[in-house]
Coordinates of C-alpha atoms and ligand atoms in Angstrom, one line a residue:
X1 CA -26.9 -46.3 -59.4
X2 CA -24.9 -44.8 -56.2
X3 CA -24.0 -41.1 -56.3
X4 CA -20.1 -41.9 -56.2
X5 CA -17.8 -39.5 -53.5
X6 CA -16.3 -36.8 -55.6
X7 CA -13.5 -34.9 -55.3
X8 CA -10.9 -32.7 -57.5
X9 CA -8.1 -30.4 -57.3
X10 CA -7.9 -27.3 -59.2
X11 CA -5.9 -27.5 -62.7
X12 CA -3.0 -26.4 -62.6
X13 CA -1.5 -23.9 -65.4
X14 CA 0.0 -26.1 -68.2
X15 CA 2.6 -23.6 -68.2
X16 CA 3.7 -23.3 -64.4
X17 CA 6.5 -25.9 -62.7
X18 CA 5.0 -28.3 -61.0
X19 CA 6.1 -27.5 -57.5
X20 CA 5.7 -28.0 -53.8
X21 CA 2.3 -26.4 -53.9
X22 CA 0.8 -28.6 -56.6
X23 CA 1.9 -31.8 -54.9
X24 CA 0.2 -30.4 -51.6
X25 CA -2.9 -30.1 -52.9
X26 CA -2.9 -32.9 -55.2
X27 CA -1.3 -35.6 -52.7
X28 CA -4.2 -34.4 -50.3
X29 CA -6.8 -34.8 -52.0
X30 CA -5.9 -38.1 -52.9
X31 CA -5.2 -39.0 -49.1
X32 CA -8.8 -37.8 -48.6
X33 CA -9.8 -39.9 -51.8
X34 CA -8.4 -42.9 -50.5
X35 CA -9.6 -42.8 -47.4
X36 CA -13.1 -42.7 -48.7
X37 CA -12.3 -45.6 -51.1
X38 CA -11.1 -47.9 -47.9
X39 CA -14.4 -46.8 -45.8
X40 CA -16.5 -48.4 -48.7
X41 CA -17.3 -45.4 -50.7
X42 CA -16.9 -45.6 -54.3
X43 CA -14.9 -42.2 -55.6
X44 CA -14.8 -40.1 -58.5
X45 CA -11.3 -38.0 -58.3
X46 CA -10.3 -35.8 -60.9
X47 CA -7.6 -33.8 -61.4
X48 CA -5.9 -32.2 -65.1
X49 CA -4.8 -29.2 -66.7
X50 CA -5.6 -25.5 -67.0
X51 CA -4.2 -24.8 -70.7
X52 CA -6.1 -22.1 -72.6
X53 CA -4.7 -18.0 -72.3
X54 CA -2.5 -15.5 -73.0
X55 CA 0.3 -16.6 -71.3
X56 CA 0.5 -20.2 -73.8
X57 CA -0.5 -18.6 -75.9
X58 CA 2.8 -16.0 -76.1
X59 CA 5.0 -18.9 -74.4
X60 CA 4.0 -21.4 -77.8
X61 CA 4.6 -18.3 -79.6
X62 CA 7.9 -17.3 -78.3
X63 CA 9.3 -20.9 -79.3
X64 CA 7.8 -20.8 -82.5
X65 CA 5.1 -24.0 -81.2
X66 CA 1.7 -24.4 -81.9
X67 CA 0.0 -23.7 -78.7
X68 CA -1.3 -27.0 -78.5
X69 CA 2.0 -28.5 -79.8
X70 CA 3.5 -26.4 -76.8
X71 CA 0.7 -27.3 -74.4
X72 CA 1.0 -31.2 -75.4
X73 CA 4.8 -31.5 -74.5
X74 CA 3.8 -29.8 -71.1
X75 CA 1.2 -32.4 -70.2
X76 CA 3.3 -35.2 -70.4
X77 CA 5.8 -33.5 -67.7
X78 CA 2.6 -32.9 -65.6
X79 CA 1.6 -36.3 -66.2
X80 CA 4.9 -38.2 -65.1
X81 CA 4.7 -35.4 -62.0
X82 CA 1.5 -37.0 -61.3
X83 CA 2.6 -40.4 -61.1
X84 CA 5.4 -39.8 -59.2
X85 CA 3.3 -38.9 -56.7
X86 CA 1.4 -42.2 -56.5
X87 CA -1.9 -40.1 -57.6
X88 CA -5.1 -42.6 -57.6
X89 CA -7.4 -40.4 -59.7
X90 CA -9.8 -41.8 -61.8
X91 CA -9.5 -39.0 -64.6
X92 CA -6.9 -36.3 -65.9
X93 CA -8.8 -33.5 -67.6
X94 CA -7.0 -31.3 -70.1
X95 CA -8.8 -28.2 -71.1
X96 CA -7.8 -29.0 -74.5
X97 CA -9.8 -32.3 -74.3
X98 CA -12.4 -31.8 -77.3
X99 CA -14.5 -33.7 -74.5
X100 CA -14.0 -31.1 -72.4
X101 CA -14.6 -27.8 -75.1
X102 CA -17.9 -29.7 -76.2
X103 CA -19.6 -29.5 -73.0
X104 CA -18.1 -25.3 -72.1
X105 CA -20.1 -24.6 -75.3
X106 CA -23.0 -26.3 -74.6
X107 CA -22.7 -24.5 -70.8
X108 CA -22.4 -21.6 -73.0
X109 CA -25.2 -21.6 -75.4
X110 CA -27.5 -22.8 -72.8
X111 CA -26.7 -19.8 -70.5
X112 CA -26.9 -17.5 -73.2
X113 CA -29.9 -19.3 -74.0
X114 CA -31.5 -18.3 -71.3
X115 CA -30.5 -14.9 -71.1
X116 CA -27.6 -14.7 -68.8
X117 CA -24.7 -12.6 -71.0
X118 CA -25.4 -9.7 -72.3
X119 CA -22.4 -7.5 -74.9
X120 CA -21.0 -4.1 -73.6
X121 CA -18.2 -2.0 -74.3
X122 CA -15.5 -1.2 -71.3
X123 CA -13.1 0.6 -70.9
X124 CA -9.8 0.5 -68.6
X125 CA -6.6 -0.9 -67.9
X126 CA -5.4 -3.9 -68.6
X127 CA -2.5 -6.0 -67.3
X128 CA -1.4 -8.5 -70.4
X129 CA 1.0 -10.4 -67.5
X130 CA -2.0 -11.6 -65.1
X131 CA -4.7 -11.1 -68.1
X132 CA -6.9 -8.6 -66.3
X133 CA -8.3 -5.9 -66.5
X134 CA -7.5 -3.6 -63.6
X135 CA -9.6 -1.3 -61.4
X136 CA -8.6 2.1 -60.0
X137 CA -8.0 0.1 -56.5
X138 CA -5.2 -1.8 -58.2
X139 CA -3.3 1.7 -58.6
X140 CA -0.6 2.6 -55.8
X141 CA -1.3 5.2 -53.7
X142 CA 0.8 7.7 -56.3
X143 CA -1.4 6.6 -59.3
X144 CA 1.2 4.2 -61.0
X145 CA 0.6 0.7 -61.6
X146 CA 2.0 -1.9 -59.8
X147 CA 5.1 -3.9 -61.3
X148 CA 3.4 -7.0 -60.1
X149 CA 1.0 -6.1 -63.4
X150 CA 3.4 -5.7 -65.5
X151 CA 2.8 -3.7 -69.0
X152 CA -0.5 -2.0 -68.3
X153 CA -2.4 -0.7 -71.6
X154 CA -5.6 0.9 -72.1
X155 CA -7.8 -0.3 -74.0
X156 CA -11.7 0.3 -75.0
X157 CA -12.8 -3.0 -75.7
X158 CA -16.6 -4.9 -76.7
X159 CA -17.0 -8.1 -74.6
X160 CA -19.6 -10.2 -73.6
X161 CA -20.5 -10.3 -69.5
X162 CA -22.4 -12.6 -67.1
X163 CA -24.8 -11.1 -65.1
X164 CA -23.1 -12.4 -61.8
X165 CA -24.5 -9.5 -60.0
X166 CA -28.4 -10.8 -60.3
X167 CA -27.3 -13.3 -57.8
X168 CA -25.5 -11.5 -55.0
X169 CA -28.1 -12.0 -52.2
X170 CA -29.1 -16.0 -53.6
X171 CA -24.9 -15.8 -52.3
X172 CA -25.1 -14.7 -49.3
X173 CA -28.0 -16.4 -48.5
X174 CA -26.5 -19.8 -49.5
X175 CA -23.5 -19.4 -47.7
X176 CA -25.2 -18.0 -44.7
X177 CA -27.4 -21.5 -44.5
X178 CA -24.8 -23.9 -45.9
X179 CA -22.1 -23.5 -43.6
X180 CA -20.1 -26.0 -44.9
X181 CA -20.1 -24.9 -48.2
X182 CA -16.8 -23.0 -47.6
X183 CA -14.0 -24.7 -45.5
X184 CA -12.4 -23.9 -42.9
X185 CA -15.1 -21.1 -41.2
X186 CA -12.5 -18.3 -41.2
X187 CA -12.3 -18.6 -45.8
X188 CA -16.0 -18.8 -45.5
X189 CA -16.3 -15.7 -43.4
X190 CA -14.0 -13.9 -45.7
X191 CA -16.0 -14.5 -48.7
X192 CA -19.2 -13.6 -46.4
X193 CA -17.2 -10.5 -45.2
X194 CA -16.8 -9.5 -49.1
X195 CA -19.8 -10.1 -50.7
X196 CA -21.6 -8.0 -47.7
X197 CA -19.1 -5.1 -47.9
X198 CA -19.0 -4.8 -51.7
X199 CA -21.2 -4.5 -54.9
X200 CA -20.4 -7.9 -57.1
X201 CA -19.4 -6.5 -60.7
X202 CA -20.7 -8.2 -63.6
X203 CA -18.2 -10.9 -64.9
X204 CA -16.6 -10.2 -67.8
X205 CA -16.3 -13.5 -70.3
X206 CA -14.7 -13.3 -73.2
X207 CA -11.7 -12.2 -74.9
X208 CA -11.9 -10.8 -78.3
X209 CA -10.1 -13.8 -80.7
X210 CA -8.2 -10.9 -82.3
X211 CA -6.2 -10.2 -79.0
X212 CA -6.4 -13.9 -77.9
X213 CA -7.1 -17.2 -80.0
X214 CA -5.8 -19.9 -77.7
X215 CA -9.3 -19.9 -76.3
X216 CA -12.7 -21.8 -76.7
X217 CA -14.6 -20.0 -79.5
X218 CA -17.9 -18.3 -78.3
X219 CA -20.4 -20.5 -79.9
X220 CA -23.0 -17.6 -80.3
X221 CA -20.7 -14.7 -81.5
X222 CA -17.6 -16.5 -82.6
X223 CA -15.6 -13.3 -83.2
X224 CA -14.8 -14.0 -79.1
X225 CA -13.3 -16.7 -76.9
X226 CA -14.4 -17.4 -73.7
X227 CA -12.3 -16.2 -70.6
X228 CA -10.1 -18.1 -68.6
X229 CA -12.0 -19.4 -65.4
X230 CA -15.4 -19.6 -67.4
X231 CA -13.3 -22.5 -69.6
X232 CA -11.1 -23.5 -66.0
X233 CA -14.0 -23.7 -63.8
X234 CA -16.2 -25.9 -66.3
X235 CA -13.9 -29.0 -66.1
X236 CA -15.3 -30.0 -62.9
X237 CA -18.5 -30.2 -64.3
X238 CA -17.7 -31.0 -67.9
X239 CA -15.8 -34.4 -67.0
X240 CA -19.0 -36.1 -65.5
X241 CA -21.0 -34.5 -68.2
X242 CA -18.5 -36.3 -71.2
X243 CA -18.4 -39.6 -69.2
X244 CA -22.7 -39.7 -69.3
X245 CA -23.8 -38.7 -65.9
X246 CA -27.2 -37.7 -65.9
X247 CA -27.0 -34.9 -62.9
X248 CA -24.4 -32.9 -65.0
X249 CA -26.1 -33.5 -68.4
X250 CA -29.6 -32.6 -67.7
X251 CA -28.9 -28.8 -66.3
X252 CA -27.6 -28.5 -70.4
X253 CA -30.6 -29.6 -71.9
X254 CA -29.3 -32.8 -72.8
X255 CA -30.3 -36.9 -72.3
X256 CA -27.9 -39.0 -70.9
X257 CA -26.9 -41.3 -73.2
X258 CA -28.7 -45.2 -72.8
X259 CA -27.0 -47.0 -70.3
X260 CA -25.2 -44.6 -68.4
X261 CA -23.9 -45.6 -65.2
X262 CA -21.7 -42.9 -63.9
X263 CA -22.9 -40.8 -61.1
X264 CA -20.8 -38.6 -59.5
X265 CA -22.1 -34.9 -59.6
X266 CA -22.7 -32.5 -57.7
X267 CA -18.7 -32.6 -56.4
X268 CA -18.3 -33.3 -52.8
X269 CA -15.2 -31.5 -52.8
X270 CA -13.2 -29.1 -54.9
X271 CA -9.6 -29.1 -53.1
X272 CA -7.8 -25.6 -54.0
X273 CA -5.3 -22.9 -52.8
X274 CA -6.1 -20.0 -50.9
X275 CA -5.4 -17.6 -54.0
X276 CA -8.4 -19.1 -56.2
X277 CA -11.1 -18.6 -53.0
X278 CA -13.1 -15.9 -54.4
X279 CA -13.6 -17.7 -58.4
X280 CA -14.7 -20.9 -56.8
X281 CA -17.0 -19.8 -54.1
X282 CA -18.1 -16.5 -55.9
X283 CA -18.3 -17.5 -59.5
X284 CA -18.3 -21.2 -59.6
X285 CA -21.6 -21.3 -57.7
X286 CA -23.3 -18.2 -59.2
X287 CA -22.6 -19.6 -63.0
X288 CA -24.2 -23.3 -61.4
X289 CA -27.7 -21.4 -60.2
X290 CA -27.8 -19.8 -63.3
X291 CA -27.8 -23.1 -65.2
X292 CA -30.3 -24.7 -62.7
X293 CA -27.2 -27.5 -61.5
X294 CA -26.9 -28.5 -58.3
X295 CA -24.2 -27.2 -56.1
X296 CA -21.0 -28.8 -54.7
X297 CA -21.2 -29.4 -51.7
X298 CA -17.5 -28.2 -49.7
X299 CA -14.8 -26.1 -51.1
X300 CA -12.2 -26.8 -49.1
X301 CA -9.3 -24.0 -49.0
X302 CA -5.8 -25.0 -48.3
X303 CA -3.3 -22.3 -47.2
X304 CA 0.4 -21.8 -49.1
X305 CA 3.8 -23.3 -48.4
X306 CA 6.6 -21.4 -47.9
X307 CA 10.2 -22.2 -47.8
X308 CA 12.5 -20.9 -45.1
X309 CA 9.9 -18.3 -44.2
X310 CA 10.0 -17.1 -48.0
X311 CA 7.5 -17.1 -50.9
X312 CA 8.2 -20.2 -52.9
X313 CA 10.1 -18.6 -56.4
X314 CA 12.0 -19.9 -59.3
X315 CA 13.6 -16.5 -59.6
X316 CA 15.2 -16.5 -56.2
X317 CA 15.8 -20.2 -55.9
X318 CA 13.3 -20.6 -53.1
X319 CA 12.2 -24.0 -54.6
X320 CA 11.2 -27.4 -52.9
X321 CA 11.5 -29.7 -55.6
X322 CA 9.0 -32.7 -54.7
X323 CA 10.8 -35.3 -57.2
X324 CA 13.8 -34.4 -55.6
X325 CA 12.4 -35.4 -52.4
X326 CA 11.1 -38.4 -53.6
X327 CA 14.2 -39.6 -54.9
X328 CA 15.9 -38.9 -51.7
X329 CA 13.9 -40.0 -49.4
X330 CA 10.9 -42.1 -50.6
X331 CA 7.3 -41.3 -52.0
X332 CA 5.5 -42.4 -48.9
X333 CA 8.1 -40.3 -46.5
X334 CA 7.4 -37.1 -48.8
X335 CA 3.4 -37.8 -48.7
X336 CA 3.7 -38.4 -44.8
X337 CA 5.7 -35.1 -44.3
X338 CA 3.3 -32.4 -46.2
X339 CA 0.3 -34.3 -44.9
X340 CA 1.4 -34.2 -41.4
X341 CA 3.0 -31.0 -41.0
X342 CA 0.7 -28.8 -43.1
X343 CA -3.0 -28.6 -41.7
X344 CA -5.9 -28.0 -44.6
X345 CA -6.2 -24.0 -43.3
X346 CA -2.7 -22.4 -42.3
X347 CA 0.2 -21.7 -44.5
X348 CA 2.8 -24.1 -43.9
X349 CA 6.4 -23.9 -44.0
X350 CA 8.9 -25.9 -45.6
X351 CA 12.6 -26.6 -43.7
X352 CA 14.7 -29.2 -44.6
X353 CA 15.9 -29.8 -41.2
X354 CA 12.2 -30.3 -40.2
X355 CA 11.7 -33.1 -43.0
X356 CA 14.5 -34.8 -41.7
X357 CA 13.1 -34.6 -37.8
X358 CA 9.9 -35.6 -38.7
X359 CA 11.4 -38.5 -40.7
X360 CA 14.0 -39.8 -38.4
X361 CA 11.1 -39.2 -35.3
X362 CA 8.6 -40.3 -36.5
X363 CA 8.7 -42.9 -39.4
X364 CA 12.3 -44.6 -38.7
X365 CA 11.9 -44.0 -34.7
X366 CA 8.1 -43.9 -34.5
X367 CA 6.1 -46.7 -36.9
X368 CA 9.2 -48.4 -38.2
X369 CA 10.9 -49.1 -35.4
X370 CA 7.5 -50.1 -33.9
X371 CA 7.2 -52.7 -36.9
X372 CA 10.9 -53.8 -36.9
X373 CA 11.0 -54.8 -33.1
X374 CA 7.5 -56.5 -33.1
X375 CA 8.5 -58.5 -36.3
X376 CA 12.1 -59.6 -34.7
X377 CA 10.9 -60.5 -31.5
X378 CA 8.2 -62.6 -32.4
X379 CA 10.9 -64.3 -35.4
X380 CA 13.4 -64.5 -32.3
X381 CA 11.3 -65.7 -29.2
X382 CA 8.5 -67.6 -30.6
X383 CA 9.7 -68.4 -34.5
X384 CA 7.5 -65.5 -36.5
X385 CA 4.2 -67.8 -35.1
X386 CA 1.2 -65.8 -33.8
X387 CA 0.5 -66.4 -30.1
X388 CA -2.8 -66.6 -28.8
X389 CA -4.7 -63.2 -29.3
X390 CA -4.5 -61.1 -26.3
X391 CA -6.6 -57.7 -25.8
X392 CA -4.2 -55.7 -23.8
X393 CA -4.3 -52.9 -26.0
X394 CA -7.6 -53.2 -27.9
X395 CA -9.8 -50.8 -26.0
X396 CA -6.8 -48.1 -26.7
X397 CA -6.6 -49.3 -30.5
X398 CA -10.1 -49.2 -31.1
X399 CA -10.2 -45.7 -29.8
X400 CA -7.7 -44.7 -32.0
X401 CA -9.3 -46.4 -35.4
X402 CA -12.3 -44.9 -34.2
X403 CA -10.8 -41.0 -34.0
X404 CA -8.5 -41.4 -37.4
X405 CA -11.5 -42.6 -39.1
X406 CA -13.8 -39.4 -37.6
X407 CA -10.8 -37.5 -38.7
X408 CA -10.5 -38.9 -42.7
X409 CA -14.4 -38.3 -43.0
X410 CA -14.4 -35.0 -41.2
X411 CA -11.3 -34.2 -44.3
X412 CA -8.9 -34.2 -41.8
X413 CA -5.9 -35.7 -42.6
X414 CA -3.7 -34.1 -40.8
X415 CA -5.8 -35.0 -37.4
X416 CA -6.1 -38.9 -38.5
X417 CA -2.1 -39.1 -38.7
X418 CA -1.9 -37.8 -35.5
X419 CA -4.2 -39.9 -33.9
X420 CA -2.7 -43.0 -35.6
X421 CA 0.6 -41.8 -33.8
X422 CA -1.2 -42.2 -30.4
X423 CA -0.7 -45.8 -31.6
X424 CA 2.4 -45.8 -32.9
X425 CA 3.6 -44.0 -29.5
X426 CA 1.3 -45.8 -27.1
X427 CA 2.7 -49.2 -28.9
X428 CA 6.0 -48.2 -28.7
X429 CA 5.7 -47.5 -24.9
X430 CA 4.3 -50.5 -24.2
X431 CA 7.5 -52.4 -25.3
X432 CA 9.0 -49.8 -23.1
X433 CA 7.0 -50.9 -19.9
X434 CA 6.7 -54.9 -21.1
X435 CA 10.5 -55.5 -21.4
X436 CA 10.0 -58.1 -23.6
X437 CA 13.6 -58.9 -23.7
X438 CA 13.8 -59.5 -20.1
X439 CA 10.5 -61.1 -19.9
X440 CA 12.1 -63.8 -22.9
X441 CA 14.7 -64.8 -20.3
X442 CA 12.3 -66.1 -17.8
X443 CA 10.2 -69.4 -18.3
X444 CA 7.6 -68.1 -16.2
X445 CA 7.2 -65.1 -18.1
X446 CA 5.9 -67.2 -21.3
X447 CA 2.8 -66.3 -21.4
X448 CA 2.7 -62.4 -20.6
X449 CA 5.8 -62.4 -23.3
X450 CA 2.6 -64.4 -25.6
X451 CA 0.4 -61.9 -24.9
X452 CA 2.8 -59.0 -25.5
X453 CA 4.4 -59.8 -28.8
X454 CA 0.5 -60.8 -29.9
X455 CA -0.1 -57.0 -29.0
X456 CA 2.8 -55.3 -30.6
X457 CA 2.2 -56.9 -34.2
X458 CA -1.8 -56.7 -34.1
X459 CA -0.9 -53.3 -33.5
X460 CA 1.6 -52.7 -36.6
X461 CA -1.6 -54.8 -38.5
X462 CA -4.2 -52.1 -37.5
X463 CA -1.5 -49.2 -38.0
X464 CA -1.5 -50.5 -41.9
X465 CA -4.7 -49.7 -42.5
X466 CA -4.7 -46.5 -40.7
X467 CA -2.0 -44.9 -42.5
X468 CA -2.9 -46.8 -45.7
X469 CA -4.6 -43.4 -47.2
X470 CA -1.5 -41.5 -46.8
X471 CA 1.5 -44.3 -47.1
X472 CA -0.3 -46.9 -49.4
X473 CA 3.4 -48.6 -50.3
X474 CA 4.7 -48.6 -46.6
X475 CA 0.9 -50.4 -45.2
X476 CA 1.6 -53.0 -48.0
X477 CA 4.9 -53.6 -47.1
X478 CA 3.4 -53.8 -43.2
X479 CA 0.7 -56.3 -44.4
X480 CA 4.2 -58.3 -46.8
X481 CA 5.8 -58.5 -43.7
X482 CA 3.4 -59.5 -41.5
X483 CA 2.1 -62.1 -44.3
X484 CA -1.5 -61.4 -43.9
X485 CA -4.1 -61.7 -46.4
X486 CA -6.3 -58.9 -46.9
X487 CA -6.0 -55.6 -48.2
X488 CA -4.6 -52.3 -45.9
X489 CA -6.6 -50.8 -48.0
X490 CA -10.0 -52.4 -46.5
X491 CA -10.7 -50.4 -43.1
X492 CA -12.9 -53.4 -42.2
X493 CA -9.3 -55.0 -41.5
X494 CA -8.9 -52.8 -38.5
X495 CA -10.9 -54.1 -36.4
X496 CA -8.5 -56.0 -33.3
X497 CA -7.8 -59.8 -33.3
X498 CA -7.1 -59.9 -37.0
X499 CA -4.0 -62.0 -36.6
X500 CA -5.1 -65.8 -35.6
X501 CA -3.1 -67.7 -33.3
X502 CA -0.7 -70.1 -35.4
X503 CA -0.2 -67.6 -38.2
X504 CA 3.5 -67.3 -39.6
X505 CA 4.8 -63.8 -40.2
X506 CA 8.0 -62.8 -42.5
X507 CA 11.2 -61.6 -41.5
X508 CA 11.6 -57.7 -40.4
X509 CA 12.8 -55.4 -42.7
X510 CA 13.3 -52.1 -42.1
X511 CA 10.5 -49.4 -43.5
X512 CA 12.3 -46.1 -43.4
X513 CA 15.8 -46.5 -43.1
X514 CA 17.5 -43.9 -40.5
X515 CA 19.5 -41.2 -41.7
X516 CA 21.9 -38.8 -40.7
X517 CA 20.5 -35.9 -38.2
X518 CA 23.1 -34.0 -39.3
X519 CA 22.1 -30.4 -40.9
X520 CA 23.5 -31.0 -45.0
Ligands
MSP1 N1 -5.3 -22.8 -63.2 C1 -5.7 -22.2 -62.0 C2 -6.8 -23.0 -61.3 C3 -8.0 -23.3 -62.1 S1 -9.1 -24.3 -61.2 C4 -10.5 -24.3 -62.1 C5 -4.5 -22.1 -61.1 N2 -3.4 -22.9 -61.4 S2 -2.1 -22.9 -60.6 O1 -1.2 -23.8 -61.2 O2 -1.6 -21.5 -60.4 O3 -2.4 -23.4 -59.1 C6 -3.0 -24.7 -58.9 C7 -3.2 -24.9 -57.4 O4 -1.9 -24.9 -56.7 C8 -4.1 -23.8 -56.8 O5 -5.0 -24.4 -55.9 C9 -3.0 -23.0 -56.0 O6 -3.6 -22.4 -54.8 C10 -2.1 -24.1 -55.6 N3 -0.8 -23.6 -55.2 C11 0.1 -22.8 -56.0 N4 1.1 -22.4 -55.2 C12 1.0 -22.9 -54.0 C13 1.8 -22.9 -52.8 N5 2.9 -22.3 -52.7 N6 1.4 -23.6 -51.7 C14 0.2 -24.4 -51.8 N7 -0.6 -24.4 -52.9 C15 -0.3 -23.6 -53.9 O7 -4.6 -21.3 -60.2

């Protein structure tokens, strides 16, 4: 059985709007998904919910809810978000998922097992807000504690702790020959940069169930429940593990069940935010030596959006709301805009002004207008029949599937959209420099008009495919319109000369209506 390409996001705190930031990330990694799917890999893409801790615990609490009874009327907000955004994962993992809690214990015992934890008492201060304990380089430079903490107690507490520390120089070691273990170089430099300059602290993993029960029970001392990442960072492991794959099951000591046929660990990517670098290339890897699994291969770091230059906040207003969006302007415009104007590395930053440019510019001027003018022209000069295929612009087409390609298996989404645009402009130029108009008024023009109009719509054909990872509505509608057979969704079909000679196409109707430039 093939290894299958897999990729997840992080999961995202039941408890947290979904907002810009989670769409990012989640519509990314499905553009990379689907890309991998139309090359001819088969995928595994996960993506869920984050849904133990204090914070549920005292929000369920608050409203007089059952944490789970709080956590379940969450998920299905998260999982209509989810849809909205035309998602094509193949699983939704909820850490509440007994499928899920099964495998963290047997993770658990097995680790314990083989001597890993050890109990100890600690004392210090401890933020309840971000459920942490805090270090004397959290204080401020007059000894009090940030308000970003909020209420900071101290507190003497017995815990159990993972000997993360053991495996400092494996770290550096592995990062320093596996440079594409951390993506882009300058996130793998700075977790380099801090395991070299500091001493890696044991990892504290549990939380006393007295303090907080909304937890998985330690299986060998079940007065505790285990921490928050140790239960978060599992589900990327735990999901192939419940579903029977053999790689994930036999690090725990267990057979895969007769008949399995799912392969798909070790991850190929885990897609996450700046802010959660230092768990999954720090902790995530050192908790996967210790249990003898192999390692995922890329963490890939995304930077943060912004809007107007300011931290995205409920509190201040300074919210993007992606359904909003959507509703306005389309799924595939939304999906387009974040994928094109935000880079996996940089922050980016939302403006409403530069949705619209991007939109009116690039979709309704750029690979609409490209798809509405070849359609009518060959409906008005030559009846919607394909003329005879012409190779005018193949050499530059095939250059440009050949880059966007490079760019979606290089996780580059960003690049392959703009290298699909060197189409889309280079396309849209050549009506430009043809004239097809003026060539349609002149008999002797017949043929060069043949050949043109045979360009313009193989070109809309191939752009399909092209943006079919990022827009998979809009390359159907291309492919409706032009009447093919075939899926956009099949990079084979962009190869040139797809379009025979004879073939009828449909009538043009616009992809992305134009709207008003005007600032709202
Ligand atoms: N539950 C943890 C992750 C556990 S993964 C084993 C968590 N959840 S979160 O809801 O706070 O964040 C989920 C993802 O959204 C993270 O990758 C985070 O970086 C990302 N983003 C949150 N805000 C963001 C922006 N403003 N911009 C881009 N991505 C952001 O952390």
């Amino acid at each position: 059985m093939d290894k299958r390409f897999y990729i997840t996001t992080a999961i995202d705190y039941v408890n947290g709007a979904p907002h810009l930031g989670h769409a990012y990330e989640k519509v990314v990694a499905d553009v990379i998904a689907r890309a991998r799917r139309s090359l001819g890999q088969s995928v595994f893409f996960l993506t869920g919910l984050d849904e133990h801790g204090q914070k549920v615990q005292q929000a369920a609490h608050d409203l007089g809810q059952s944490p789970q009874a709080y956590c379940d009327d969450l998920a299905v907000q998260w999982s209509s978000f989810v849809q909205s955004l035309g998602l094509s994962h193949d699983d939704f993992v909820r850490t509440t998922d007994a499928r899920h809690q099964h495998i963290v214990v047997a993770l658990l015992n097995r680790l314990h097992a083989t001597g890993h934890f050890y109990k100890s008492a600690y004392r210090g201060f401890y933020s309840v807000k971000e459920e942490t304990f805090l270090t004397e380089k959290d204080r401020n430079p007059d000894g009090s504690w940030d308000p970003q903490w909020g209420v900071v107690q101290e507190l003497v507490e017995e815990n159990w702790y993972f000997k993360l520390g053991e495996h400092q120089s494996w770290l550096v070691e592995y990062l320093e020959k596996n440079p594409e273990f951390v993506q882009p170089t300058n996130r793998r430099n700075e977790v380099l940069g801090f395991l070299r300059s500091q001493k890696l602290e044991d990892l504290c993993i549990s939380r006393p169930s007295s303090r907080l029960s909304w937890g998985i029970p330690l299986p060998f001392d079940p007065g505790y429940v285990t921490y928050v990442w140790f239960d978060a960072l599992v589900n990327y492991f735990s999901i192939p593990a419940a579903l029977g794959d053999p790689a994930a099951l036999a690090p725990l000591g267990s057979p895969a069940p007769a008949g399995s046929s799912l392969s798909v660990w070790p991850a190929d990517i885990h897609l996450i935010g700046k802010d959660i670098l230092k768990f999954h290339a720090v902790y995530w890897p050192i908790m996967l030596h210790a249990l003898g699994a192999p390692l995922p291969k890329t963490i890939l770091v995304h930077g943060w959006w912004q809007k107007d230059g300011a931290k995205l906040s409920k509190s201040t207003g300074n919210v993007v709301d992606p359904l909003a969006i959507i509703g306005e302007w389309g799924l595939d415009a939304f999906r387009y805009y974040v994928v094109r104007e935000l880079g996996i590395g940089p922050d980016g930053n939302w403006t409403d002004d530069g949705f619209r440019v991007r939109y009116n510019s690039e979709l309704a001027n750029g690979l609409g207008n490209l798809l509405n003018r070849a359609v009518n022209m060959l409906n008005k000069y030559r009846a919607g029949v394909v003329p005879s295929p012409s190779r005018t612009l193949a050499a530059e087409a095939t250059a440009v599937v050949e880059k966007t390609r490079a760019c979606y298996l290089a996780n580059d989404p960003q690049g392959a959209l703009i290298a699909a645009w060197e189409l889309v402009n280079r396309a849209n130029l050549f009506v430009e420099e043809t004239k097809p108009f003026h060539l349609a008024k002149d008999p002797a023009q017949s043929e060069l008009l043949d050949s043109v109009l045979y360009n313009l719509v193989e070109s809309c054909r191939i752009l399909a495919v092209l943006v079919q990872p990022v827009m998979p509505a809009t390359a159907d509608k291309i492919f409706a319109q032009l009447k093919v057979c075939g899926e956009a969704s099949d990079w084979k079909q962009s190869a040139w000369g797809g379009l025979a000679q004879g073939h009828q196409v449909g009538a043009p109707i616009p992809l992305f209506p134009r709207k008003d430039l005007a600032p709202k």
